[in-house]
Structures are given as structure tokens and as C-alpha cells.
XYZ file of C-alpha atoms in Angstrom:
249
model
C -6.924 1.679 10.058
C -9.186 -0.190 12.684
C -8.125 0.180 16.192
C -10.311 -1.574 18.816
C -14.009 -0.260 18.051
C -12.347 2.805 16.300
C -11.370 3.418 12.633
C -9.084 6.046 11.080
C -8.800 6.933 7.239
C -5.615 8.318 5.988
C -5.106 10.383 2.919
C -1.364 10.881 1.796
C -0.845 13.747 -0.728
C -2.754 14.130 -3.900
C -4.226 17.002 -6.073
C -6.945 19.369 -5.451
C -8.211 21.953 -3.056
C -7.794 19.790 -0.079
C -10.522 19.294 2.611
C -10.838 22.961 3.215
C -11.964 23.331 -0.227
C -8.966 26.252 -1.040
C -9.413 28.419 -3.836
C -6.769 27.194 -5.908
C -5.864 23.368 -6.761
C -2.435 22.107 -6.343
C -0.415 18.984 -5.362
C -0.137 18.336 -1.752
C 2.688 17.185 0.470
C 0.419 16.588 3.618
C -1.145 13.747 5.551
C -4.892 13.813 6.564
C -6.814 11.869 8.976
C -10.703 11.170 9.380
C -11.686 9.379 12.664
C -14.600 7.292 13.402
C -15.211 6.889 17.210
C -17.981 4.918 18.382
C -19.368 4.417 15.271
C -19.633 8.202 14.404
C -17.232 9.855 11.973
C -15.610 13.331 12.694
C -17.117 16.274 10.788
C -13.627 17.342 9.464
C -10.490 15.991 8.378
C -7.086 16.544 10.630
C -4.056 17.389 9.236
C -1.174 15.409 10.423
C 1.670 17.527 10.937
C 4.841 16.163 10.522
C 7.723 16.915 13.056
C 10.524 19.375 12.266
C 12.870 17.753 14.673
C 15.383 15.456 12.978
C 16.046 11.896 14.038
C 19.690 10.854 13.150
C 19.442 7.247 14.804
C 18.353 4.345 12.860
C 15.116 2.554 14.212
C 12.917 -0.338 13.776
C 9.402 0.006 12.576
C 7.400 -3.235 12.153
C 10.523 -5.294 12.279
C 12.174 -3.097 9.439
C 15.023 -1.017 9.731
C 14.598 2.763 8.720
C 15.480 6.221 9.063
C 13.634 9.344 8.846
C 12.099 10.717 5.704
C 10.833 13.833 4.363
C 7.472 13.732 2.515
C 7.550 15.172 -0.864
C 4.680 16.756 -2.658
C 3.139 14.128 -4.855
C -0.042 12.827 -6.377
C -0.990 9.502 -7.774
C 0.707 7.572 -4.922
C -0.692 4.477 -3.510
C -0.905 3.182 0.062
C -2.270 0.338 2.239
C -2.283 -0.648 5.874
C -0.455 -4.036 6.911
C 0.428 -5.922 10.000
C 4.331 -6.078 9.908
C 4.887 -6.802 13.391
C 3.242 -10.181 13.960
C 4.094 -9.838 17.793
C 1.513 -6.890 17.855
C -1.751 -7.258 16.481
C -2.700 -3.796 17.055
C 0.258 -2.067 15.247
C -0.711 -1.435 11.579
C 1.967 -0.010 9.661
C 0.898 2.051 6.197
C 3.289 1.355 3.361
C 3.344 4.197 0.580
C 4.760 4.110 -2.722
C 5.227 6.049 -5.796
C 3.376 9.179 -7.032
C 4.624 12.117 -9.283
C 5.696 15.499 -8.367
C 4.809 16.768 -12.025
C 3.948 15.570 -15.269
C 7.562 14.172 -15.983
C 8.757 13.511 -12.472
C 7.223 10.063 -11.349
C 8.712 8.719 -8.237
C 9.432 5.247 -6.768
C 10.045 6.439 -2.895
C 8.949 3.963 -0.616
C 7.665 5.154 3.059
C 6.638 3.667 6.097
C 3.955 5.224 8.415
C 3.234 4.280 12.175
C -0.103 6.175 12.763
C -0.386 4.996 16.456
C 3.017 5.492 17.637
C 4.669 7.844 15.360
C 1.969 9.875 13.454
C 4.312 12.914 13.098
C 7.253 10.785 11.304
C 7.486 9.313 7.938
C 10.248 6.633 7.809
C 12.256 5.196 4.643
C 13.545 1.337 4.704
C 17.287 1.668 4.663
C 17.916 -1.880 3.234
C 15.534 -2.430 0.166
C 16.380 -5.480 -2.090
C 15.056 -7.269 -5.146
C 13.617 -5.784 -8.346
C 12.827 -2.584 -7.212
C 9.677 -1.135 -9.241
C 10.414 1.839 -11.420
C 8.971 5.411 -10.793
C 5.142 5.495 -11.363
C 1.930 6.950 -10.434
C -1.655 6.095 -10.793
C -1.123 2.439 -9.555
C -2.426 0.298 -6.802
C -0.873 -1.185 -3.632
C -2.878 -3.869 -2.260
C -2.370 -5.484 1.199
C -2.246 -9.298 1.175
C -3.417 -11.715 3.970
C -1.323 -11.765 7.030
C 1.225 -14.426 6.723
C 3.758 -15.641 9.361
C 7.232 -16.423 9.044
C 10.906 -15.187 8.321
C 9.721 -13.927 4.711
C 6.135 -11.879 4.728
C 4.652 -10.974 1.655
C 2.851 -7.645 2.532
C 1.330 -6.139 -0.503
C 1.156 -6.225 -4.250
C 1.639 -3.344 -6.711
C 0.399 -3.206 -9.954
C 0.264 -0.984 -13.114
C 0.381 2.616 -13.009
C 2.134 4.915 -15.841
C 5.312 7.162 -16.259
C 6.043 9.842 -18.795
C 6.186 7.025 -21.366
C 2.672 5.799 -21.049
C 1.004 3.042 -18.988
C 2.907 0.086 -17.342
C 2.131 -3.362 -17.338
C 4.353 -4.725 -14.782
C 3.407 -6.033 -11.222
C 5.475 -6.648 -8.081
C 4.972 -8.288 -4.643
C 6.457 -6.489 -1.565
C 7.786 -8.636 1.262
C 9.433 -8.129 4.694
C 12.330 -10.643 5.214
C 14.067 -10.353 8.432
C 14.717 -6.443 8.852
C 14.686 -5.627 5.443
C 12.315 -5.175 2.416
C 12.462 -6.896 -0.611
C 10.331 -6.461 -3.735
C 9.681 -9.638 -6.177
C 8.510 -8.901 -9.694
C 5.364 -10.788 -11.008
C 5.764 -12.893 -14.497
C 3.322 -11.715 -17.261
C 1.685 -8.410 -17.898
C -1.117 -6.391 -16.861
C -1.331 -3.039 -18.004
C -3.294 -0.720 -15.622
C -3.735 2.747 -14.872
C -5.860 4.710 -12.283
C -7.608 1.462 -11.420
C -9.157 -0.039 -8.306
C -7.837 -3.176 -6.480
C -9.191 -5.361 -4.008
C -8.071 -8.407 -1.963
C -10.794 -11.207 -2.303
C -10.734 -14.425 -0.632
C -12.837 -16.987 -2.281
C -13.879 -20.255 -0.843
C -14.670 -21.899 -4.029
C -10.978 -21.729 -4.893
C -9.117 -24.871 -3.710
C -5.703 -23.613 -4.178
C -3.453 -22.486 -1.870
C -1.563 -19.330 -1.521
C 1.756 -19.327 0.121
C 1.209 -22.817 1.329
C -0.796 -21.673 4.441
C -4.071 -19.665 3.538
C -6.687 -20.005 1.200
C -5.869 -18.575 -2.372
C -6.786 -14.673 -2.576
C -7.143 -12.966 -5.597
C -6.418 -9.167 -6.529
C -9.534 -8.341 -8.290
C -9.734 -5.008 -10.655
C -12.895 -3.181 -11.761
C -12.501 -5.085 -15.258
C -11.852 -8.516 -13.617
C -8.260 -9.211 -14.094
C -6.606 -11.023 -11.113
C -3.344 -11.880 -9.792
C -3.170 -15.281 -8.440
C -0.415 -17.611 -6.597
C -0.320 -21.190 -7.144
C 2.430 -23.955 -6.561
C 4.875 -21.340 -5.518
C 5.032 -19.507 -8.709
C 3.338 -16.167 -9.456
C 1.307 -15.601 -12.470
C -0.693 -12.933 -13.901
C -4.136 -14.118 -15.241
C -6.944 -12.629 -17.136
C -9.654 -15.109 -15.699
C -13.243 -14.031 -15.045
C -14.171 -14.152 -11.173
C -17.705 -14.553 -11.643
C -18.208 -16.838 -8.401
C -16.433 -14.265 -6.540
C -18.940 -11.736 -7.212
C -20.894 -12.005 -3.803
C -17.433 -11.030 -2.130
C -16.786 -7.808 -3.987
C -20.135 -6.067 -3.744
C -18.694 -3.794 -0.901
C -16.636 -1.870 -3.478
């Protein structure tokens, strides 16, 4: 999360010994932050303590109506930072989705986290519409370019798996007025434990969402999601002319 000249890296849940190298490995229900100040990274991760205080009232986070949520012990979830409130350029919100509590217990929980204003509270959107993704883990959640207007597409969810196997579905998450809405992508793209990066290519002349250069979500074996002429499609095209933009993996 960039903020002025400083940056923070956040980790949610997972499986392992943790930053303190505990003796035993286990799933985590904690949030950790590593900070960079004036170009120098901190020597250790700081656990973000979630508040034990219960907030009964509804509120708005990034323009979305939410209520307080409890963070479960999960591994294999995915998160990304988005600009939900277009009136405040310095208020990134982290979206967290999915994960699993055990081999046969995948999740489709959706959380919002405001690290600058409410670092001790996780929030759950009250009104979630559209084709909600089924429970999964090992997927990616990748932020899309900032977009203004009543409907703001924020991120794309791709792949993952459940107890039955690898999933080949993909979704776009949008903020519409004060609620969250999921849109299912047509086509199939079966991926699991992959890496995704949003790449803007100057060599592509198509427009995405009618107001920005066409971004492509690039995966490690060069599959891409592209938006053109108002339809969302999954493609399996090579992106050799984008290679100069993905060298910072």
C-alpha cells in the first residue's frame, strides 16, 4: 500500500510458522504489516491486532455499506489494494476473498480492510449481488485500473480450487453505488496457485471500459483476460509484445 513516500505490505492469514518462525506450522487468522519509511524497510513484521470491541452500527468503507466481521483462520486466500473512494486518492482499501479453513472447507468470504483509518477492524459488505463466486482457495484477485462513474470495476478473480478440483471460472468485482456486485466472465481459464499481474500495453489499441487503455491480466503461462467492445472474454493469446512490461515480476 503506497502512502505518500512510504509503503506497507500486508499479509492475511496463510499457513506456516509465521514471521517469528514458531516451532510448529499452522493456519493463521492474523494480519501482519511490513513498513517502509523513506526507502528503508522495517526489520520485522508487526501484527495488526483486531479490535475486540463490537461495532453494531453499519457504516461505509470506500463508499460501500458494511458491518464488522470476524477474520477466520484461513490459508490460500487472495487480496489486492483498490481505490474504492474516488473522492480520496490517499484512501486505498484492501479486498480479501476466499481461502480455506481445512482441506474440505473452502470459503467465499469477502472482507474489506481500511489500513489507514481502521487497521484494527475487518468489514463485510452488507449488500453483495450478481453471480457470487463459489468457495475456493489458491486463486488470484487482481486490481483493475481506476475507473470513475456509478459502476467501478475494481478487481478480477481467477481460478483456484475446491475439494473437487481446479476451478476454471473467473469473475469481475465491481462497486455499484453502495453495494458490491460480481460479474462472471465467459469462457474457461483453469488455474491454481498461479500469479497474476495487470499489464497496460501501449501496442493494444482496443479500449477497456470505454475510457482507458486495454489492460491485460497476465499469468505465468501467458493466459490473459481481455475486455473489448463491452464483452468480457477469456483468451489464451501470447503476449510477447508485453514482455517489456512484466519484467518486474
